[in-house]
Short mmCIF file of C-alpha atoms in Angstrom, two decimals:
data_model
loop_
_atom_site.label_atom_id
_atom_site.label_comp_id
_atom_site.label_asym_id
_atom_site.label_seq_id
_atom_site.Cartn_x
_atom_site.Cartn_y
_atom_site.Cartn_z
CA UNK A 61 49.11 105.66 106.98
CA UNK A 62 46.21 108.00 106.98
CA UNK A 63 47.51 111.64 106.06
CA UNK A 64 46.22 112.99 109.32
CA UNK A 65 48.33 112.41 112.37
CA UNK A 66 48.29 113.67 115.80
CA UNK A 67 51.09 115.35 117.24
CA UNK A 68 50.46 117.68 120.41
CA UNK A 69 47.74 118.29 122.98
CA UNK A 70 47.61 121.70 124.26
CA UNK A 71 45.14 123.27 126.59
CA UNK A 72 44.96 127.11 126.99
CA UNK A 73 43.19 129.27 129.95
CA UNK A 74 42.10 131.89 127.83
CA UNK A 75 38.44 132.49 126.14
CA UNK A 76 37.36 133.48 122.83
CA UNK A 77 38.59 136.48 121.19
CA UNK A 78 36.15 139.31 120.24
CA UNK A 79 34.62 140.21 116.94
CA UNK A 80 34.03 136.35 116.31
CA UNK A 81 37.52 135.32 115.90
CA UNK A 82 38.35 132.24 117.78
CA UNK A 83 41.79 132.59 119.55
CA UNK A 84 41.51 130.22 122.51
CA UNK A 85 41.40 127.55 123.97
CA UNK A 86 43.33 125.36 121.77
CA UNK A 87 41.45 121.93 122.40
CA UNK A 88 44.19 119.71 120.56
CA UNK A 89 46.65 119.86 117.64
CA UNK A 90 47.12 117.01 115.04
CA UNK A 91 49.59 116.89 111.93
CA UNK A 92 48.75 116.76 108.32
CA UNK A 93 51.39 114.30 107.18
CA UNK A 94 51.07 115.28 103.55
CA UNK A 95 51.94 119.05 104.11
CA UNK A 96 53.90 118.69 107.41
CA UNK A 97 51.57 121.37 108.84
CA UNK A 98 50.16 121.21 112.53
CA UNK A 99 46.38 121.77 112.40
CA UNK A 100 44.90 123.25 115.49
CA UNK A 101 41.25 122.38 117.09
CA UNK A 102 40.03 125.39 118.36
CA UNK A 103 37.02 125.64 120.97
CA UNK A 104 35.54 122.75 122.76
CA UNK A 105 33.98 119.20 121.74
CA UNK A 106 30.83 119.99 119.85
CA UNK A 107 31.71 123.40 119.07
CA UNK A 108 35.23 123.37 117.39
CA UNK A 109 36.87 124.73 114.23
CA UNK A 110 39.95 123.84 112.63
CA UNK A 111 42.85 126.45 112.13
CA UNK A 112 46.18 126.12 110.43
CA UNK A 113 48.19 124.13 109.16
CA UNK A 114 51.32 125.62 110.61
CA UNK A 115 54.39 124.18 108.81
CA UNK A 116 56.62 122.40 111.45
CA UNK A 117 58.09 119.27 109.79
CA UNK A 118 59.04 117.76 106.47
CA UNK A 119 56.12 117.03 104.12
CA UNK A 120 55.52 113.36 103.37
CA UNK A 121 56.46 111.80 106.74
CA UNK A 122 55.55 108.16 107.53
CA UNK A 123 55.37 107.40 111.15
CA UNK A 124 53.53 107.34 114.41
CA UNK A 125 52.66 109.99 116.94
CA UNK A 126 51.74 110.73 120.58
CA UNK A 127 49.47 113.78 121.49
CA UNK A 128 49.97 113.83 125.23
CA UNK A 129 53.90 114.30 124.84
CA UNK A 130 53.69 116.13 121.49
CA UNK A 131 56.00 113.73 119.87
CA UNK A 132 56.21 112.24 116.28
CA UNK A 133 58.29 109.27 115.44
CA UNK A 134 58.80 108.79 111.71
CA UNK A 135 60.75 108.57 108.50
CA UNK A 136 61.37 111.32 105.89
CA UNK A 137 61.48 110.81 102.35
CA UNK A 138 65.19 109.88 102.45
CA UNK A 139 64.29 106.96 104.97
CA UNK A 140 65.82 108.80 108.01
CA UNK A 141 64.36 107.82 111.26
CA UNK A 142 63.93 110.71 113.74
CA UNK A 143 61.89 111.70 116.62
CA UNK A 144 60.13 115.30 116.60
CA UNK A 145 59.36 117.06 119.78
CA UNK A 146 57.01 119.75 118.79
CA UNK A 147 56.79 121.35 122.26
CA UNK A 148 60.43 121.97 122.55
CA UNK A 149 61.23 122.02 118.66
CA UNK A 150 63.72 119.53 119.14
CA UNK A 151 64.77 116.76 116.60
CA UNK A 152 66.26 113.61 117.86
CA UNK A 153 68.05 110.85 115.66
CA UNK A 154 68.60 107.77 117.93
CA UNK A 155 71.20 105.14 117.08
CA UNK A 156 68.94 102.89 115.09
CA UNK A 157 69.10 101.79 111.45
CA UNK A 158 67.27 103.96 108.89
CA UNK A 159 64.48 102.71 106.61
CA UNK A 160 62.41 100.98 109.13
CA UNK A 161 59.43 98.99 107.88
CA UNK A 162 56.82 100.09 110.38
CA UNK A 163 56.71 102.38 113.74
CA UNK A 164 54.35 102.40 116.54
CA UNK A 165 54.40 104.88 119.55
CA UNK A 166 52.50 104.64 123.00
CA UNK A 167 49.77 107.09 123.99
CA UNK A 168 52.17 108.50 126.69
CA UNK A 169 55.05 108.85 124.12
CA UNK A 170 57.34 106.99 126.53
CA UNK A 171 57.96 104.07 124.20
CA UNK A 172 58.54 103.58 120.52
CA UNK A 173 58.90 100.24 118.65
CA UNK A 174 60.46 100.00 115.29
CA UNK A 175 60.23 96.96 112.88
CA UNK A 176 62.86 95.95 110.62
CA UNK A 177 61.56 93.21 108.41
CA UNK A 178 64.89 92.09 106.34
CA UNK A 179 66.83 91.79 109.70
CA UNK A 180 63.72 90.18 111.54
CA UNK A 181 64.17 92.51 114.57
CA UNK A 182 62.03 94.97 116.75
CA UNK A 183 63.80 97.78 118.28
CA UNK A 184 62.14 99.38 121.46
CA UNK A 185 63.14 102.89 122.49
CA UNK A 186 62.48 104.62 125.53
CA UNK A 187 63.52 108.04 126.96
CA UNK A 188 66.60 109.08 128.93
CA UNK A 189 66.00 113.04 129.82
CA UNK A 190 64.98 114.49 126.65
CA UNK A 191 66.23 111.91 124.34
CA UNK A 192 65.06 108.58 123.06
CA UNK A 193 67.57 105.64 123.45
CA UNK A 194 67.49 102.10 122.57
CA UNK A 195 65.91 99.93 125.35
CA UNK A 196 66.00 96.55 123.87
CA UNK A 197 66.18 94.71 120.51
CA UNK A 198 63.73 91.78 120.31
CA UNK A 199 64.69 89.33 117.49
CA UNK A 200 61.46 88.17 115.75
CA UNK A 201 60.67 84.59 116.94
CA UNK A 202 58.48 83.24 114.20
CA UNK A 203 58.90 82.58 110.53
CA UNK A 204 55.87 84.55 109.39
CA UNK A 205 55.90 88.08 108.19
CA UNK A 206 54.79 90.29 111.04
CA UNK A 207 53.41 93.88 111.77
CA UNK A 208 53.51 95.90 114.97
CA UNK A 209 50.06 96.52 116.62
CA UNK A 210 50.77 98.47 119.87
CA UNK A 211 53.45 99.30 122.48
CA UNK A 212 53.01 100.13 126.02
CA UNK A 213 54.68 103.25 127.62
CA UNK A 214 55.20 101.73 131.00
CA UNK A 215 57.35 98.70 130.48
CA UNK A 216 57.93 98.79 126.67
CA UNK A 217 55.59 95.72 126.00
CA UNK A 218 54.98 95.18 122.33
CA UNK A 219 52.34 93.53 120.58
CA UNK A 220 53.00 92.12 117.18
CA UNK A 221 50.98 89.90 114.79
CA UNK A 222 52.48 87.41 112.62
CA UNK A 223 50.42 87.05 109.48
CA UNK A 224 50.65 84.16 106.76
CA UNK A 225 48.32 82.48 104.32
CA UNK A 226 47.53 79.69 106.81
CA UNK A 227 46.39 82.04 109.76
CA UNK A 228 47.70 84.88 111.98
CA UNK A 229 48.84 84.96 115.84
CA UNK A 230 49.28 87.78 118.14
CA UNK A 231 52.61 87.93 120.02
CA UNK A 232 53.69 89.61 123.26
CA UNK A 233 57.30 90.87 123.50
CA UNK A 234 58.53 92.05 126.94
CA UNK A 235 61.40 92.57 129.03
CA UNK A 236 60.58 90.03 131.84
CA UNK A 237 59.95 86.79 129.44
CA UNK A 238 60.89 85.40 125.99
CA UNK A 239 58.37 86.39 123.29
CA UNK A 240 55.32 84.38 123.63
CA UNK A 241 52.35 83.86 121.28
CA UNK A 242 49.17 84.74 122.78
CA UNK A 243 46.17 83.60 120.56
CA UNK A 244 45.34 83.07 116.99
CA UNK A 245 43.50 86.21 115.37
CA UNK A 246 42.19 86.99 111.84
CA UNK A 247 44.04 89.10 109.34
CA UNK A 248 43.44 92.61 110.22
CA UNK A 249 43.09 92.33 113.81
CA UNK A 250 43.61 95.41 115.80
CA UNK A 251 44.98 96.07 119.34
CA UNK A 252 45.79 98.52 122.03
CA UNK A 253 47.09 98.59 125.57
CA UNK A 254 44.81 99.65 128.42
CA UNK A 255 46.34 102.89 129.92
CA UNK A 256 47.77 102.55 133.36
CA UNK A 257 46.88 98.80 133.55
CA UNK A 258 48.57 95.46 133.01
CA UNK A 259 46.37 94.47 129.98
CA UNK A 260 45.46 95.11 126.29
CA UNK A 261 42.51 94.60 123.99
CA UNK A 262 42.00 92.85 120.75
CA UNK A 263 39.32 93.47 118.02
CA UNK A 264 39.11 90.34 115.81
CA UNK A 265 37.32 90.48 112.52
CA UNK A 266 37.39 86.81 112.17
CA UNK A 267 35.43 86.12 115.27
CA UNK A 268 33.81 89.67 115.45
CA UNK A 269 34.58 89.83 119.13
CA UNK A 270 36.57 92.02 121.36
CA UNK A 271 38.78 90.66 124.10
CA UNK A 272 40.41 91.96 127.10
CA UNK A 273 43.60 89.99 127.95
CA UNK A 274 46.17 90.10 130.98
CA UNK A 275 49.82 91.18 130.11
CA UNK A 276 51.04 88.96 133.07
CA UNK A 277 48.81 85.76 132.71
CA UNK A 278 48.01 86.07 129.07
CA UNK A 279 44.27 85.24 129.99
CA UNK A 280 41.77 86.60 127.67
CA UNK A 281 37.87 87.24 128.16
CA UNK A 282 35.50 88.31 125.63
CA UNK A 283 33.93 91.73 126.49
CA UNK A 284 32.15 92.12 123.23
CA UNK A 285 30.85 89.03 121.47
CA UNK A 286 29.68 88.47 117.90
CA UNK A 287 25.87 88.87 118.71
CA UNK A 288 26.75 92.83 119.06
CA UNK A 289 27.27 92.84 115.24
CA UNK A 290 30.79 94.09 114.68
CA UNK A 291 31.86 93.66 111.12
CA UNK A 292 35.04 95.29 110.21
CA UNK A 293 36.92 96.57 113.21
CA UNK A 294 39.56 99.53 111.75
CA UNK A 295 41.03 100.67 115.06
CA UNK A 296 40.60 100.13 118.81
CA UNK A 297 41.52 102.29 121.91
CA UNK A 298 40.73 102.97 125.65
CA UNK A 299 40.45 106.11 127.59
CA UNK A 300 41.56 106.75 131.00
CA UNK A 301 38.53 105.06 132.67
CA UNK A 302 39.16 101.65 130.84
CA UNK A 303 36.36 102.25 128.55
CA UNK A 304 37.24 100.48 125.36
CA UNK A 305 36.29 101.88 121.84
CA UNK A 306 36.09 100.17 118.60
CA UNK A 307 35.78 101.74 115.08
CA UNK A 308 33.79 99.78 112.45
CA UNK A 309 34.62 101.23 109.16
CA UNK A 310 31.97 99.05 107.46
CA UNK A 311 29.04 99.94 109.77
CA UNK A 312 30.32 103.66 110.27
CA UNK A 313 29.82 103.13 114.02
CA UNK A 314 32.00 103.22 117.12
CA UNK A 315 31.21 100.58 119.63
CA UNK A 316 32.10 101.29 123.37
CA UNK A 317 32.47 98.77 126.13
CA UNK A 318 33.37 98.79 129.91
CA UNK A 319 36.35 96.52 130.10
CA UNK A 320 35.46 95.20 133.51
CA UNK A 321 31.55 95.13 133.35
CA UNK A 322 31.23 94.51 129.54
CA UNK A 323 28.36 97.19 129.53
CA UNK A 324 28.28 99.66 126.43
CA UNK A 325 26.57 100.68 123.24
CA UNK A 326 27.28 102.05 119.93
CA UNK A 327 27.57 105.45 118.21
CA UNK A 328 26.79 106.37 114.71
CA UNK A 329 29.59 108.23 112.77
CA UNK A 330 28.73 110.32 109.76
CA UNK A 331 32.06 109.56 108.26
CA UNK A 332 33.82 106.06 108.03
CA UNK A 333 35.89 105.82 111.16
CA UNK A 334 39.32 104.38 110.35
CA UNK A 335 41.47 105.39 113.35
CA UNK A 336 41.06 106.17 117.05
CA UNK A 337 44.00 108.32 117.72
CA UNK A 338 44.17 109.88 121.18
CA UNK A 339 44.12 113.54 121.59
CA UNK A 340 43.92 113.55 125.27
CA UNK A 341 42.43 111.29 128.05
CA UNK A 342 39.03 111.61 126.77
CA UNK A 343 39.39 112.81 123.13
CA UNK A 344 40.14 110.83 120.02
CA UNK A 345 40.46 111.62 116.36
CA UNK A 346 38.09 109.14 114.69
CA UNK A 347 37.76 110.09 110.82
CA UNK A 348 38.93 112.48 108.39
CA UNK A 349 36.58 112.21 105.41
CA UNK A 350 37.68 115.14 103.59
CA UNK A 351 39.83 118.22 103.55
CA UNK A 352 36.94 120.34 105.36
CA UNK A 353 35.83 118.17 108.45
CA UNK A 354 37.27 115.63 111.03
CA UNK A 355 35.42 113.67 113.32
CA UNK A 356 36.22 113.37 116.90
CA UNK A 357 35.20 110.92 119.52
CA UNK A 358 34.54 112.80 122.98
CA UNK A 359 34.36 110.46 125.96
CA UNK A 360 34.61 112.86 128.55
CA UNK A 361 31.19 112.22 130.13
CA UNK A 362 29.09 109.08 131.10
CA UNK A 363 27.69 108.89 127.53
CA UNK A 364 30.31 109.28 124.73
CA UNK A 365 29.49 110.98 121.71
CA UNK A 366 31.04 111.81 117.93
CA UNK A 367 31.20 115.46 117.13
CA UNK A 368 32.82 117.24 114.04
CA UNK A 369 35.15 120.12 113.53
CA UNK A 370 35.37 122.12 110.45
CA UNK A 371 37.74 124.57 108.90
CA UNK A 372 37.23 128.26 109.69
CA UNK A 373 37.52 130.73 107.20
CA UNK A 374 40.85 132.68 107.20
CA UNK A 375 38.90 135.90 108.00
CA UNK A 376 37.27 134.27 111.20
CA UNK A 377 40.40 132.46 112.88
CA UNK A 378 43.61 133.96 113.74
CA UNK A 379 46.59 131.91 112.68
#
């Protein structure tokens, strides 16, 4: 997993401090997993600086995170699985086995999927009050090794991809039906659920297409075909308006498509975009090229844009 990871979204009502010291607003916060510290993005998209990190968790975590709820689900160096709530400073240890092989969390933070390869099971956690509990355990139905692609927060649906030398296939696991295969995809396909909708999207590096699919009917339609020039999709996400974004790490570009009309375009990214982690309804962490700069995707207007945030000097920003 990339060493940078989102943990919390915070919006403040204050303005800029005097004497050039940026104090507010806190646009977002994300975690440096290597140090276990939370890094704050101060200012606004296009005029942001980074401050921190503030130590809040054990260093070297492996896991997944949700910015809107301020949650991180992960494994420490001893293999212990926990869920950290950074807003309330709570740590929960659900009644699940330790040493999971992979973890995904929904953008809303309301569902967590955990994969255990030796036992061939996928455990879904949902929330009861302030604590995550086991919602369902899905046996993995296929003989191939699998990886988790996404989990939906509304109904605990899980997208998983079975991968083998002969090919890969995407599966949907949900409460209301047996696990079902959706379609064949190439190795390295990426997926995400559409927020607030009964659907999900795939970016397939084999066909170089982006598809929008229904969770109920499993019907899929192409919303970006191979003529668009997609080469190596590294991440896919959608904002609150159902606009779909696909990061292409080979082209250093981010494609955007309206899931309903198919209209869109592409954005240049100065650094290689390897992720699209939602910091909020219209802000995504796209790239962390070095220790001094991060790239943000701002989709808060009719025309999305890629902006950067750099570290402020210790004298210029108050901790």
